[in-house]
Amino acid sequence: MDRPTEQGLDSHHALNRMRWLADLFDDRFRLPGTERRFGLDGILGLFPAVGDVISGVISLYLAAEGLRFGMPFSRLLRMGFNVVVDMTLGAIPLIGDLFDFAWKANQKNVRIVLEHLESDIEAKRSRR
């Protein structure tokens, strides 16, 4: 059985941190009486400029973590697209606030990282 390496533990912690931030910014709270979820991204979007900058920094951080996982350019491009759409449309007054509750770029980007990691594991298994 393989023992965890320091790099493996760092990757595990980074992935857990990414999941936690994506949940906090996209899905942490539930709209009472519905199944609709939202996070700090939607709330911070109500504060012009400052809220959008904070949300954008978190989204860019998650995309940068994807780079550390050695993801191919095509997946990084998808992550970047999600961030750009979130930051651009989210900055529009009122419409952007509603958009922030629905787009969930951080969750999308964590899924892209997970897809990459799963395909990487499958590729390693098939080489054995």
Short mmCIF file of C-alpha atoms in Angstrom, two decimals:
data_model
loop_
_atom_site.label_atom_id
_atom_site.label_comp_id
_atom_site.label_asym_id
_atom_site.label_seq_id
_atom_site.Cartn_x
_atom_site.Cartn_y
_atom_site.Cartn_z
CA MET A 1 0.00 0.00 0.00
CA ASP A 2 1.27 3.45 -0.91
CA ARG A 3 2.11 5.74 1.97
CA PRO A 4 1.02 9.35 1.72
CA THR A 5 3.82 11.67 0.74
CA GLU A 6 4.25 15.21 1.96
CA GLN A 7 3.24 16.39 -1.53
CA GLY A 8 0.16 14.15 -1.42
CA LEU A 9 -0.86 15.59 1.95
CA ASP A 10 -0.36 19.13 0.62
CA SER A 11 -2.56 18.29 -2.36
CA HIS A 12 -5.18 16.77 -0.08
CA HIS A 13 -5.21 19.90 2.10
CA ALA A 14 -5.36 22.17 -0.96
CA LEU A 15 -8.32 20.23 -2.34
CA ASN A 16 -10.14 20.36 1.00
CA ARG A 17 -9.48 24.12 1.20
CA MET A 18 -10.81 24.55 -2.36
CA ARG A 19 -13.97 22.59 -1.53
CA TRP A 20 -14.50 24.61 1.64
CA LEU A 21 -14.08 27.97 -0.12
CA ALA A 22 -16.34 26.92 -3.01
CA ASP A 23 -19.01 25.88 -0.53
CA LEU A 24 -18.63 29.10 1.49
CA PHE A 25 -18.81 31.37 -1.55
CA ASP A 26 -21.41 29.45 -3.59
CA ASP A 27 -23.57 27.11 -1.48
CA ARG A 28 -23.23 27.68 2.27
CA PHE A 29 -26.73 29.02 2.96
CA ARG A 30 -30.20 27.87 1.97
CA LEU A 31 -32.99 30.23 1.00
CA PRO A 32 -35.70 29.52 3.62
CA GLY A 33 -38.60 27.49 2.30
CA THR A 34 -36.70 26.37 -0.80
CA GLU A 35 -33.89 24.07 -1.83
CA ARG A 36 -32.06 27.03 -3.42
CA ARG A 37 -28.56 27.55 -2.03
CA PHE A 38 -26.27 30.58 -2.12
CA GLY A 39 -23.02 31.72 -0.60
CA LEU A 40 -20.95 34.75 0.23
CA ASP A 41 -20.44 35.53 -3.47
CA GLY A 42 -24.10 36.50 -3.78
CA ILE A 43 -24.03 38.44 -0.53
CA LEU A 44 -20.77 40.28 -1.25
CA GLY A 45 -22.11 41.18 -4.70
CA LEU A 46 -24.58 43.47 -2.93
CA PHE A 47 -21.62 45.72 -1.98
CA PRO A 48 -20.50 47.45 -5.19
CA ALA A 49 -16.86 47.05 -6.20
CA VAL A 50 -15.47 45.82 -2.85
CA GLY A 51 -17.63 42.70 -2.76
CA ASP A 52 -16.90 41.91 -6.40
CA VAL A 53 -13.15 42.29 -5.84
CA ILE A 54 -13.18 39.98 -2.80
CA SER A 55 -15.20 37.34 -4.66
CA GLY A 56 -12.95 37.69 -7.69
CA VAL A 57 -9.79 37.19 -5.64
CA ILE A 58 -11.20 33.97 -4.16
CA SER A 59 -12.20 32.72 -7.62
CA LEU A 60 -8.74 33.53 -9.00
CA TYR A 61 -7.13 31.74 -6.05
CA LEU A 62 -9.13 28.58 -6.84
CA ALA A 63 -8.06 28.78 -10.48
CA ALA A 64 -4.43 29.20 -9.39
CA GLU A 65 -4.73 26.08 -7.25
CA GLY A 66 -5.85 24.25 -10.40
CA LEU A 67 -2.55 25.29 -11.97
CA ARG A 68 -0.67 23.74 -9.02
CA PHE A 69 -2.45 20.45 -9.70
CA GLY A 70 -0.79 20.37 -13.11
CA MET A 71 -4.01 20.68 -15.04
CA PRO A 72 -3.86 20.92 -18.83
CA PHE A 73 -4.30 24.30 -20.48
CA SER A 74 -7.78 23.43 -21.78
CA ARG A 75 -9.11 22.87 -18.26
CA LEU A 76 -7.38 25.97 -16.92
CA LEU A 77 -8.98 27.90 -19.76
CA ARG A 78 -12.43 26.60 -18.73
CA MET A 79 -11.73 27.66 -15.14
CA GLY A 80 -10.58 31.09 -16.29
CA PHE A 81 -13.72 31.45 -18.41
CA ASN A 82 -15.88 30.71 -15.35
CA VAL A 83 -14.03 33.36 -13.33
CA VAL A 84 -14.23 35.99 -16.07
CA VAL A 85 -17.94 35.41 -16.59
CA ASP A 86 -18.55 35.57 -12.83
CA MET A 87 -16.55 38.76 -12.37
CA THR A 88 -17.89 40.50 -15.48
CA LEU A 89 -21.58 39.73 -15.17
CA GLY A 90 -21.50 39.81 -11.39
CA ALA A 91 -20.36 43.44 -11.50
CA ILE A 92 -23.54 44.62 -13.25
CA PRO A 93 -25.80 46.32 -10.67
CA LEU A 94 -28.91 44.32 -9.72
CA ILE A 95 -28.71 41.82 -12.61
CA GLY A 96 -25.22 40.87 -11.46
CA ASP A 97 -26.46 40.28 -7.94
CA LEU A 98 -29.00 37.76 -9.22
CA PHE A 99 -26.38 36.24 -11.47
CA ASP A 100 -24.04 35.74 -8.47
CA PHE A 101 -26.69 33.60 -6.80
CA ALA A 102 -26.96 31.31 -9.83
CA TRP A 103 -23.60 31.00 -11.66
CA LYS A 104 -21.50 29.34 -8.91
CA ALA A 105 -18.16 29.62 -10.69
CA ASN A 106 -16.26 28.28 -7.69
CA GLN A 107 -18.26 25.04 -7.58
CA LYS A 108 -17.79 24.65 -11.34
CA ASN A 109 -14.05 25.12 -10.98
CA VAL A 110 -13.71 22.64 -8.14
CA ARG A 111 -15.59 20.10 -10.29
CA ILE A 112 -13.11 20.72 -13.12
CA VAL A 113 -10.21 20.05 -10.74
CA LEU A 114 -11.90 16.88 -9.45
CA GLU A 115 -12.50 15.68 -13.03
CA HIS A 116 -8.82 16.23 -13.74
CA LEU A 117 -7.72 14.34 -10.64
CA GLU A 118 -10.07 11.44 -11.39
CA SER A 119 -8.85 11.17 -14.98
CA ASP A 120 -5.26 11.35 -13.74
CA ILE A 121 -5.91 8.47 -11.31
CA GLU A 122 -7.57 6.42 -14.05
CA ALA A 123 -4.61 7.01 -16.36
CA LYS A 124 -2.18 5.85 -13.65
CA ARG A 125 -4.27 2.72 -13.00
CA SER A 126 -4.39 1.82 -16.68
CA ARG A 127 -0.57 2.02 -16.88
CA ARG A 128 -0.14 -0.57 -14.10
#
